[in-house]
Short mmCIF file of C-alpha atoms in Angstrom, two decimals:
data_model
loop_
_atom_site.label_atom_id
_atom_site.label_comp_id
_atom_site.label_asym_id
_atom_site.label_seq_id
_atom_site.Cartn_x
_atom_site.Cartn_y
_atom_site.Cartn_z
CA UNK A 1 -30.26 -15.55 14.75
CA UNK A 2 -30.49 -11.69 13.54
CA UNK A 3 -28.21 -11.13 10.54
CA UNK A 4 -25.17 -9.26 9.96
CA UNK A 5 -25.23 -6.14 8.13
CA UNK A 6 -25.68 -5.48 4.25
CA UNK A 7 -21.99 -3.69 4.80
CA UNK A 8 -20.53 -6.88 6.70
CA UNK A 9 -21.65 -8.63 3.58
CA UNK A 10 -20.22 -6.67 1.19
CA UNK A 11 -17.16 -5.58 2.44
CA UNK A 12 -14.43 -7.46 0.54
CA UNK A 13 -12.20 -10.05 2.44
CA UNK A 14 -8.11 -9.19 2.32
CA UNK A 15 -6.75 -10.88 -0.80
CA UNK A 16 -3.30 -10.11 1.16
CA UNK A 17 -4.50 -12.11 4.27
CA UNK A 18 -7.73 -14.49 3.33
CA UNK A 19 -5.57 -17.84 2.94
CA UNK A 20 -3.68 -17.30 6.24
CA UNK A 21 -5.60 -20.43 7.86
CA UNK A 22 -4.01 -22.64 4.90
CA UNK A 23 -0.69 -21.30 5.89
CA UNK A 24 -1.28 -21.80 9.61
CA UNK A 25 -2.28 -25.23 8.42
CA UNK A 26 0.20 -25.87 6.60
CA UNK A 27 2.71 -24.87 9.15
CA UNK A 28 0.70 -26.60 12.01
CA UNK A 29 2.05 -30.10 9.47
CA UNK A 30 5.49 -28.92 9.49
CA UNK A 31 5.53 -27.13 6.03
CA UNK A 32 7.93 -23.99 6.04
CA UNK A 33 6.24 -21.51 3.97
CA UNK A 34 8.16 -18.08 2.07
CA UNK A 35 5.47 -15.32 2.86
CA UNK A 36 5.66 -13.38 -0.53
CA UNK A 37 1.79 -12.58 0.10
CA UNK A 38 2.25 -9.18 2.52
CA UNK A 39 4.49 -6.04 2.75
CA UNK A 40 5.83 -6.99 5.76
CA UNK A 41 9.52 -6.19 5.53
CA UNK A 42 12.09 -8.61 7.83
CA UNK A 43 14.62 -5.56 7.91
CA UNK A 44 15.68 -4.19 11.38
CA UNK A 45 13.80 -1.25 12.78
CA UNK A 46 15.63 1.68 13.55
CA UNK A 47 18.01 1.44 16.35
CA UNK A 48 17.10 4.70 17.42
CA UNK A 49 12.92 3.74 17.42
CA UNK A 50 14.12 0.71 19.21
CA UNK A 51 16.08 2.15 22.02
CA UNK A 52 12.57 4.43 22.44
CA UNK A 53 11.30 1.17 22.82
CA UNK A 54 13.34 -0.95 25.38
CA UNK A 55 13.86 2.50 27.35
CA UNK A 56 10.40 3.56 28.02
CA UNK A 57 10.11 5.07 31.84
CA UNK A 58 6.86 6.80 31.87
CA UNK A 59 5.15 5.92 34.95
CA UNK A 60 1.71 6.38 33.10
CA UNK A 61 0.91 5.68 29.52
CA UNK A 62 -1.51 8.63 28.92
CA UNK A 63 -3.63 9.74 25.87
CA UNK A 64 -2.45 11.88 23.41
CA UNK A 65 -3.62 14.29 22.27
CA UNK A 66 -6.50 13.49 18.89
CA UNK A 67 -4.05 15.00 16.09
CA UNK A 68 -1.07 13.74 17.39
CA UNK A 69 1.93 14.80 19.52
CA UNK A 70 3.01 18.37 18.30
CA UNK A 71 6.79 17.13 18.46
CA UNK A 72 6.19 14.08 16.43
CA UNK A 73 3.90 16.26 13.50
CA UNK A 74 7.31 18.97 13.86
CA UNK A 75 9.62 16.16 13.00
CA UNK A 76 7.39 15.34 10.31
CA UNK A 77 7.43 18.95 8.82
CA UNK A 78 11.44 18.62 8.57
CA UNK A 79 10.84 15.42 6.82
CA UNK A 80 8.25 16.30 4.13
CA UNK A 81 10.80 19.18 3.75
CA UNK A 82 13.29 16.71 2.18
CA UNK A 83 10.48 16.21 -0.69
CA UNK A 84 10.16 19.72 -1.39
CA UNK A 85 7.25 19.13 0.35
CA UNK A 86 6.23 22.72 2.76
CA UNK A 87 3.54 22.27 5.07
CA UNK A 88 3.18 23.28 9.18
CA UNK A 89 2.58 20.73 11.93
CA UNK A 90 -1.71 21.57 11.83
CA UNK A 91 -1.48 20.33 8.21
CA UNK A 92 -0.85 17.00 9.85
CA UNK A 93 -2.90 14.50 11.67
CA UNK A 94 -1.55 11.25 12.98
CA UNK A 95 -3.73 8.39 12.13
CA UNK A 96 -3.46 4.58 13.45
CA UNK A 97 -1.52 3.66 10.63
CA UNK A 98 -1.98 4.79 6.44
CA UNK A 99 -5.21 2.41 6.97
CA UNK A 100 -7.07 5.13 9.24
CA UNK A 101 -6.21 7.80 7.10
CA UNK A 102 -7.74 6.57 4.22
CA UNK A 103 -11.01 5.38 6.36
CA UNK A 104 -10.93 9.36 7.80
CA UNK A 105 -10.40 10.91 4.60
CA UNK A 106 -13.18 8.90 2.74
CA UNK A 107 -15.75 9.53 5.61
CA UNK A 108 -14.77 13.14 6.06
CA UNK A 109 -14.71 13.75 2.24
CA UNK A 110 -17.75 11.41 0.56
CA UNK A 111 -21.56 10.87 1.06
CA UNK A 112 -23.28 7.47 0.49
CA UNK A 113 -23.33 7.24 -3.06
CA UNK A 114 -19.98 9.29 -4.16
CA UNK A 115 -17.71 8.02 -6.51
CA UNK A 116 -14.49 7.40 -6.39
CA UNK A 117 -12.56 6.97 -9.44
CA UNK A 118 -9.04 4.19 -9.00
CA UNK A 119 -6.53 2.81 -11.19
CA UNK A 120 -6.91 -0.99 -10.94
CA UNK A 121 -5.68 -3.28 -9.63
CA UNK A 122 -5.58 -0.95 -6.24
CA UNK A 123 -4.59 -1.30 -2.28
CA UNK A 124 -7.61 -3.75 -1.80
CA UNK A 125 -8.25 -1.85 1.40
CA UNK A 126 -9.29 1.00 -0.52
CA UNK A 127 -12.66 -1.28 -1.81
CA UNK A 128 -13.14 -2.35 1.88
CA UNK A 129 -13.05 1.48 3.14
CA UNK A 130 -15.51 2.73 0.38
CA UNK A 131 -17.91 0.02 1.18
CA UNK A 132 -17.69 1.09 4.90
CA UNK A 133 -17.97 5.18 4.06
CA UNK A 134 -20.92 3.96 1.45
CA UNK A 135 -18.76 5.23 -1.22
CA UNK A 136 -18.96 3.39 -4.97
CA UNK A 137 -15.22 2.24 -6.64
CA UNK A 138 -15.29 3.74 -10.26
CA UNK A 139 -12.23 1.40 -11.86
CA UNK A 140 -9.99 2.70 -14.44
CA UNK A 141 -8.38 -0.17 -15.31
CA UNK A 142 -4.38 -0.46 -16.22
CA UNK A 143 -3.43 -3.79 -17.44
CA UNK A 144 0.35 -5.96 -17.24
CA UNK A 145 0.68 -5.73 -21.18
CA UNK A 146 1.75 -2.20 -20.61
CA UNK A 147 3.82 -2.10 -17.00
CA UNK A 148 0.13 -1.15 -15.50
CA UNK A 149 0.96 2.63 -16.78
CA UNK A 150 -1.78 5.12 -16.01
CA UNK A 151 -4.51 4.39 -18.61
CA UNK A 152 -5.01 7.59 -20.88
CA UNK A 153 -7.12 10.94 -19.61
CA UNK A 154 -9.95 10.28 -21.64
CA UNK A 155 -10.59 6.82 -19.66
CA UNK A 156 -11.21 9.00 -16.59
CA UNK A 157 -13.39 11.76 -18.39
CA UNK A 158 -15.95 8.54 -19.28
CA UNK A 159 -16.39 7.49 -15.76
CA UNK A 160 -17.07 11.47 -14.51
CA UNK A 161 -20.47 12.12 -13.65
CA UNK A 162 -22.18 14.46 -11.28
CA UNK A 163 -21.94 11.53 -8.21
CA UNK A 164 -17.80 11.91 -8.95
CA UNK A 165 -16.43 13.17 -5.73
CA UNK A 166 -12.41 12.17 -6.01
CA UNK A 167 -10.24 10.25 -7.66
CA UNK A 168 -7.45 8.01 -5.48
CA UNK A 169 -4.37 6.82 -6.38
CA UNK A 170 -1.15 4.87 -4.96
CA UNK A 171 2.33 6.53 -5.75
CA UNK A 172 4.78 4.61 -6.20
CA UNK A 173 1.77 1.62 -6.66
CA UNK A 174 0.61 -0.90 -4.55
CA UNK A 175 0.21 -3.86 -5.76
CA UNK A 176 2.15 -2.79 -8.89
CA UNK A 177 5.40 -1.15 -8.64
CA UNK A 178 4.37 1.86 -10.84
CA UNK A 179 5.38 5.01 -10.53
CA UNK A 180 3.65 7.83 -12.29
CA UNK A 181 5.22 10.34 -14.32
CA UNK A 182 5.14 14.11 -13.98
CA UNK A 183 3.18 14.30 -17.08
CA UNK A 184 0.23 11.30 -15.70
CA UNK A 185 0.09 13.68 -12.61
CA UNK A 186 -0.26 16.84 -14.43
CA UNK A 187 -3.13 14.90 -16.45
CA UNK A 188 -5.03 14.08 -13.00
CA UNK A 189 -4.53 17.38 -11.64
CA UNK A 190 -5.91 19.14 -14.76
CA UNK A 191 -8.60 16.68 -14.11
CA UNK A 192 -9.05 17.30 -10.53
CA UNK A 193 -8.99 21.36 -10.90
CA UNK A 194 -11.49 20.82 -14.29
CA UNK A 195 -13.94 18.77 -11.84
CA UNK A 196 -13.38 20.37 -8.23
CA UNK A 197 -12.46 16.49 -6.75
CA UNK A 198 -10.46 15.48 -3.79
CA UNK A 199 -7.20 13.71 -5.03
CA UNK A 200 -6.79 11.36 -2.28
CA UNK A 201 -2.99 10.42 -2.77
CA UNK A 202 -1.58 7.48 -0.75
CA UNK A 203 2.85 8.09 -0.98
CA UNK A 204 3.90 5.99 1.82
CA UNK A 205 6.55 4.27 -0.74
CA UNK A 206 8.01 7.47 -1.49
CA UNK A 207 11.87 6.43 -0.25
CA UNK A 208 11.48 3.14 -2.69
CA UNK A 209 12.18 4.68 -6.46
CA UNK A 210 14.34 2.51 -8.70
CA UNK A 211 14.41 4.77 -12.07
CA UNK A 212 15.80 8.43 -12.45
CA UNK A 213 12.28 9.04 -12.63
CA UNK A 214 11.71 11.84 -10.09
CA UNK A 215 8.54 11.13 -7.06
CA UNK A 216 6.34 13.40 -7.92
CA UNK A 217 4.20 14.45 -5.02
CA UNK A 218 0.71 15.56 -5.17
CA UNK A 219 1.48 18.49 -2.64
CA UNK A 220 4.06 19.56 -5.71
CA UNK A 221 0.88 19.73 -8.56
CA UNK A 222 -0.01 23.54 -8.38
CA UNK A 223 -3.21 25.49 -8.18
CA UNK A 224 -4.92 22.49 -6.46
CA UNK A 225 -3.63 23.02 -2.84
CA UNK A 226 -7.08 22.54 -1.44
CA UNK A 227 -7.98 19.51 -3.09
CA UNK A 228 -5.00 17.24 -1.73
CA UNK A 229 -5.38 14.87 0.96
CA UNK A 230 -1.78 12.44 1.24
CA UNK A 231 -1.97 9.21 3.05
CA UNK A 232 1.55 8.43 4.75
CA UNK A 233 3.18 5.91 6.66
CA UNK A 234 6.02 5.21 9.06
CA UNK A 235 4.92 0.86 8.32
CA UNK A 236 6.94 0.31 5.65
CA UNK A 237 9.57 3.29 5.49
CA UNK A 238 11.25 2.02 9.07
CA UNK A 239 9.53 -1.11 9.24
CA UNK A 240 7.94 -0.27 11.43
CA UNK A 241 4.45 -2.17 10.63
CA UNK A 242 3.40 -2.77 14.22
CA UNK A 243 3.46 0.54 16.10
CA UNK A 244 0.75 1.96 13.94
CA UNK A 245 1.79 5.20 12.83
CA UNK A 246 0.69 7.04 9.81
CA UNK A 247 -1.01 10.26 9.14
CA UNK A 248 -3.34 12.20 7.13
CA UNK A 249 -1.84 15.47 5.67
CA UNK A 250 -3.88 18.13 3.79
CA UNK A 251 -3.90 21.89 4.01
CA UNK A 252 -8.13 21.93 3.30
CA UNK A 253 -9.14 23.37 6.60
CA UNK A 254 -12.52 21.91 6.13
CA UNK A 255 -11.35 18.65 6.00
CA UNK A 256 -8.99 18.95 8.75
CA UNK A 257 -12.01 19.52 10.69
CA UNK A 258 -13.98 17.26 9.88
CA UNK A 259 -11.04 14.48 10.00
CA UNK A 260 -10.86 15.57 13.54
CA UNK A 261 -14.23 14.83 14.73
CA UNK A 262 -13.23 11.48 13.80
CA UNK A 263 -9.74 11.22 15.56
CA UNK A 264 -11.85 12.23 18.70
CA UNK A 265 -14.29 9.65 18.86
CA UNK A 266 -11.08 6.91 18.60
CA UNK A 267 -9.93 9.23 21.34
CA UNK A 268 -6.13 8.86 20.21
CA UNK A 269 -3.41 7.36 18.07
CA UNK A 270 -1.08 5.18 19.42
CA UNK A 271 1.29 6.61 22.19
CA UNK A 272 4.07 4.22 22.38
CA UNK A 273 4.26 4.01 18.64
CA UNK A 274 4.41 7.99 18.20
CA UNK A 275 7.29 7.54 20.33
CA UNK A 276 8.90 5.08 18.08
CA UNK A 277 8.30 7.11 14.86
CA UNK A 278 9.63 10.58 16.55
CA UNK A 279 12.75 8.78 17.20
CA UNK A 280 13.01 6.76 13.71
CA UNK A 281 12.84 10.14 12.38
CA UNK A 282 15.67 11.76 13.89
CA UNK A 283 17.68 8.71 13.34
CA UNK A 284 20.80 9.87 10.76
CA UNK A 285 22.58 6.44 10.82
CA UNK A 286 22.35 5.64 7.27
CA UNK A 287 19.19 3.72 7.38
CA UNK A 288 17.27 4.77 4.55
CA UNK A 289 20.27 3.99 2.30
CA UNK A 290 20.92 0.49 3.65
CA UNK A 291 17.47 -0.28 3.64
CA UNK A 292 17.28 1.08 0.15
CA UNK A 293 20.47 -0.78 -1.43
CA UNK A 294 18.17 -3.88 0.16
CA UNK A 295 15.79 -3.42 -2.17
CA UNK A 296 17.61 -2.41 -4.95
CA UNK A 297 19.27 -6.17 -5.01
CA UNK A 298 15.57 -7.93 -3.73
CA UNK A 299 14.04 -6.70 -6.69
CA UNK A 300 16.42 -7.59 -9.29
CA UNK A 301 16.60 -10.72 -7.65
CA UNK A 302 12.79 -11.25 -8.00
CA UNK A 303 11.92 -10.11 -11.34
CA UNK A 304 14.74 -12.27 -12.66
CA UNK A 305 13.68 -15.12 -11.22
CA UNK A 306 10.27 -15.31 -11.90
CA UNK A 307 10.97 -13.95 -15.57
CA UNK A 308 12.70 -17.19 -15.71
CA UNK A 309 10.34 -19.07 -15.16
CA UNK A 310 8.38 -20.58 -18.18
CA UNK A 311 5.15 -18.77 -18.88
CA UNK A 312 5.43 -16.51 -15.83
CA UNK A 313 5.58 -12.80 -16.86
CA UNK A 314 6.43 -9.45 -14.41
CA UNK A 315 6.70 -6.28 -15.39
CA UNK A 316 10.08 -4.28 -13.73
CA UNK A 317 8.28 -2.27 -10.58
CA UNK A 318 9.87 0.80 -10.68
CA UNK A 319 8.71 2.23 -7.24
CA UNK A 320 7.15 0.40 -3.75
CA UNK A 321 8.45 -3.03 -2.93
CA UNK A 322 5.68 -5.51 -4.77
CA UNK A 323 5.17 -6.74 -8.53
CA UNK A 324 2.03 -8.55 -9.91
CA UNK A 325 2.96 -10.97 -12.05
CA UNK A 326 0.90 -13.79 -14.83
CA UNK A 327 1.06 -17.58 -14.03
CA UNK A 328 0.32 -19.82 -16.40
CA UNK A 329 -3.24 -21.05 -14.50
CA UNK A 330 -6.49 -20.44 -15.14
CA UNK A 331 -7.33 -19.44 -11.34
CA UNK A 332 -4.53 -17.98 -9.33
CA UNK A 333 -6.77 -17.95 -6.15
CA UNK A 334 -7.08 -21.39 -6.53
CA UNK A 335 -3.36 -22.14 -7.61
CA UNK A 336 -2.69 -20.03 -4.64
CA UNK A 337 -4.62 -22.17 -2.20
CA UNK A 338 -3.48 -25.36 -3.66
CA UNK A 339 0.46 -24.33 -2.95
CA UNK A 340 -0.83 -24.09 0.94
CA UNK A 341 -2.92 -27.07 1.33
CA UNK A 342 -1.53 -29.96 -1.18
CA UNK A 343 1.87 -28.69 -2.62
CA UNK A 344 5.22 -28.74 -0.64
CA UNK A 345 8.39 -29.47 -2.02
CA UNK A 346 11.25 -30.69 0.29
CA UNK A 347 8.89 -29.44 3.25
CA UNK A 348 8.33 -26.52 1.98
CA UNK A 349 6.00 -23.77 -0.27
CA UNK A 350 5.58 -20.05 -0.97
CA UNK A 351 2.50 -18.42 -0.37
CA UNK A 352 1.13 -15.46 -2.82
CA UNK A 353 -1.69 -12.96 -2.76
CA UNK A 354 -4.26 -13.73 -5.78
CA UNK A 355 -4.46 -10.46 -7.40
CA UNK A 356 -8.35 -10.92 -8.25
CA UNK A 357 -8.41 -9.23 -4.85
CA UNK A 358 -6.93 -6.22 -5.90
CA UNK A 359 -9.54 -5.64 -8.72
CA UNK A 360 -12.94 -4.46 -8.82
CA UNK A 361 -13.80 -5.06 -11.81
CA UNK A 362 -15.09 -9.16 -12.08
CA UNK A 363 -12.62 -11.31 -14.01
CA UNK A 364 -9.43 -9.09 -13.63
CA UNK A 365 -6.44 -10.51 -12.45
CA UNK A 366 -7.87 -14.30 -12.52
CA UNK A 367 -4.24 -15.42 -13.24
CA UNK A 368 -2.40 -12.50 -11.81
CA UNK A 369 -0.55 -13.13 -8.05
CA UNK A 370 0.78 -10.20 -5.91
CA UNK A 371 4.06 -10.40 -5.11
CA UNK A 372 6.33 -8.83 -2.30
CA UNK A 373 10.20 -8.69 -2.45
CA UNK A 374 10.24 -8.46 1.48
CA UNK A 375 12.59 -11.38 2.44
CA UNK A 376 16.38 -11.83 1.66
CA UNK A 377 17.36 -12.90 -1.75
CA UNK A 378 18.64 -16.11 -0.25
CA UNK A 379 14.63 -16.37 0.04
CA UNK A 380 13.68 -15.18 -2.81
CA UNK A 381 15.54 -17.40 -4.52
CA UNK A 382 14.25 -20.33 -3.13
CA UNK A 383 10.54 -18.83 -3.05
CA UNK A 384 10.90 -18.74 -7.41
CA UNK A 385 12.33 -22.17 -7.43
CA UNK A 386 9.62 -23.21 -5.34
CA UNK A 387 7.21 -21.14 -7.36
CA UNK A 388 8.11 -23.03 -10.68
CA UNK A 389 7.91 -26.47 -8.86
CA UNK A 390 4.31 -25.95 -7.77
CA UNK A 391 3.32 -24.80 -11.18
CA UNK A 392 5.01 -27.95 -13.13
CA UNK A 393 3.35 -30.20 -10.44
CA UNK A 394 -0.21 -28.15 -10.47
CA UNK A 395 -0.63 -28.14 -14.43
CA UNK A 396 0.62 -32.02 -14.41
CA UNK A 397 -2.31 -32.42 -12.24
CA UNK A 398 -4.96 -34.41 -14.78
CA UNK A 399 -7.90 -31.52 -13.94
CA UNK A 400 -5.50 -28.77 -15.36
CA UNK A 401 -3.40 -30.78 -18.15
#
């Protein structure tokens, strides 16, 4: 039987996703489990995206065109403009989803053999797309001990070397919660100007900042205009996960070009979801506020609860909806798995995403879990008393006592 390729091998399965059989299984027995694993909000879509939706009367479902509908990349120009964010409609490219973007941006942007330097832990998705663009992960690595705050300049200026083609980073984080300050972005630009790089800068969790801090966008870091390529998403902003709508947004003409040879060979991005998006933009009804005051109460109801929890330990997320947060196990992955296939309590279990996965680096995050503040507190709730069940009945077990 031939084999698969040295890049099937070594891409990196989803941390967020891998133990998704257990939970099938362990639904399939009758087990309800709380999915705190993925950023898949349960908050209504948009009326407005949904009426799109049900109300559909073309009589042909055409492509669009490669970068997009012009009217949906228009409404996005009045949007960024909210940010203090001034760009035209051809600075925009809608992808399939944030996920294409990225995959477009490293393949337009990096050789085989380019470095990227990352804050760990990272989007694991960014360690799957460098493996498929040929591209090497250089981790900087941010720990819990401090609130995973960007480790200092001088960590980055070890890992530069002449193979360094851009650093990425997540802001407000995924899988963290961190939001960067003015001065930590002013540190990468000076570092992105010093060393002509690519900041690749993923800000689809823009609307979801919990501090005064201010979001500080990499379009607002001057003198490095040309540099910037933003990854954005409609997903989680209107939850709007499933129409697959995000873009790629950079005013480097080169890279614009080059991004486009790309978004013609997938031919186009999704038309009924552009659809959906135009009309989530428009929509004035309040949403972003409700949906924020959501999270505003999910994540104090979160962090509390698994603070309470003996020898469990989160850090406050200040941005995104997600924490990462120490168990007291040796092997999350495996603590993880166990809670799917031989845990339940009153028919039922949480499931997590073992944060190992969000690392490069071997051995980080071997008792660190993911978790998303998604689900009603009423959930949430129950998902941390569930939580600290599995973990008195895992460490009783005579293996871990």
């Amino acid at each position: 039987m031939p084999e698969i390729s040295q890049r099937g091998r070594e891409v990196p399965a989803s941390p967020i996703r891998k133990l998704t059989p257990l939970a099938n299984a362990a639904k399939a027995r009758g087990v309800k489990v709380y999915h705190l694993n993925i950023g898949q909000p349960d908050l209504p879509t948009p009326q407005a995206g949904l009426d799109v939706l049900k109300n559909i009367n073309r009589e042909t479902l055409e492509y669009s065109p490669s970068q997009g509908f012009l009217s949906l990349r228009e409404k996005l120009v009045g949007y960024y403009k909210r940010f203090k964010i001034d760009l035209t409609p051809d600075d925009i490219i809608i992808t399939a989803g944030g996920s294409e973007a990225v995959l477009f941006a490293f393949m337009s942007c990096l050789n085989p053999g380019d470095e990227i330097i990352i804050p760990e832990p990272a989007y694991a998705n960014y360690m799957a797309f460098a493996v498929s663009a040929g591209a090497v992960i250089r981790p900087v690595v941010s720990t819990i001990d401090t609130g995973f705050c960007l480790p200092p300049v001088e960590e980055f200026e070890k890992l530069i070397t002449p193979k360094t083609k851009a650093i990425l980073i997540c802001n407000p984080n995924n899988p963290t919660g961190y939001l960067y300050s003015r001065q930590e972005m002013q540190q990468i630009r000076d570092l992105v100007r010093k060393h002509d790089l690519y900041l690749f800068s993923d800000e689809v969790y823009r609307e979801f900042i919990y501090t005064g801090s201010p979001y500080i966008s990499a379009f607002h870091l001057e003198g490095i205009e040309n540099n910037v390529i933003l990854v954005d998403s409609v997903s989680k902003r209107y939850s709007e996960c499933g129409i697959r709508i995000g873009a790629l947004v950079t005013k480097n003409k080169e890279v614009q070009e080059a991004v486009m040879k790309f978004c013609q060979q997938r031919l186009s991005p999704p038309l009924i979801g552009q659809l959906i998006a135009e009309a989530s933009i428009e929509d004035d009804s309040g949403y972003a506020e409700f949906v924020y005051e959501k999270y505003v109460a999910r994540r104090k109801c979160l962090v509390d609860g698994l603070n309470k929890i003996p020898g469990v330990y989160s850090p406050i997320p200040m941005g995104a909806f997600y924490t990462v947060a120490s168990l007291p196990v040796d092997d999350a992955e495996k603590f993880c798995a166990w809670c799917l296939t031989d845990f339940s309590y009153e028919g039922e279990t949480v499931m997590m995403a073992p944060a190992s996965g969000f690392y490069s680096t071997p051995g980080m995050g071997r008792n660190e879990v993911r978790v998303a503040y998604v689900l009603k507190t009423e959930d949430l709730h129950r998902a941390c008393f569930l939580l600290q069940k599995a973990l008195e009945a895992y460490n009783a077990l005579p293996e871990n006592a």
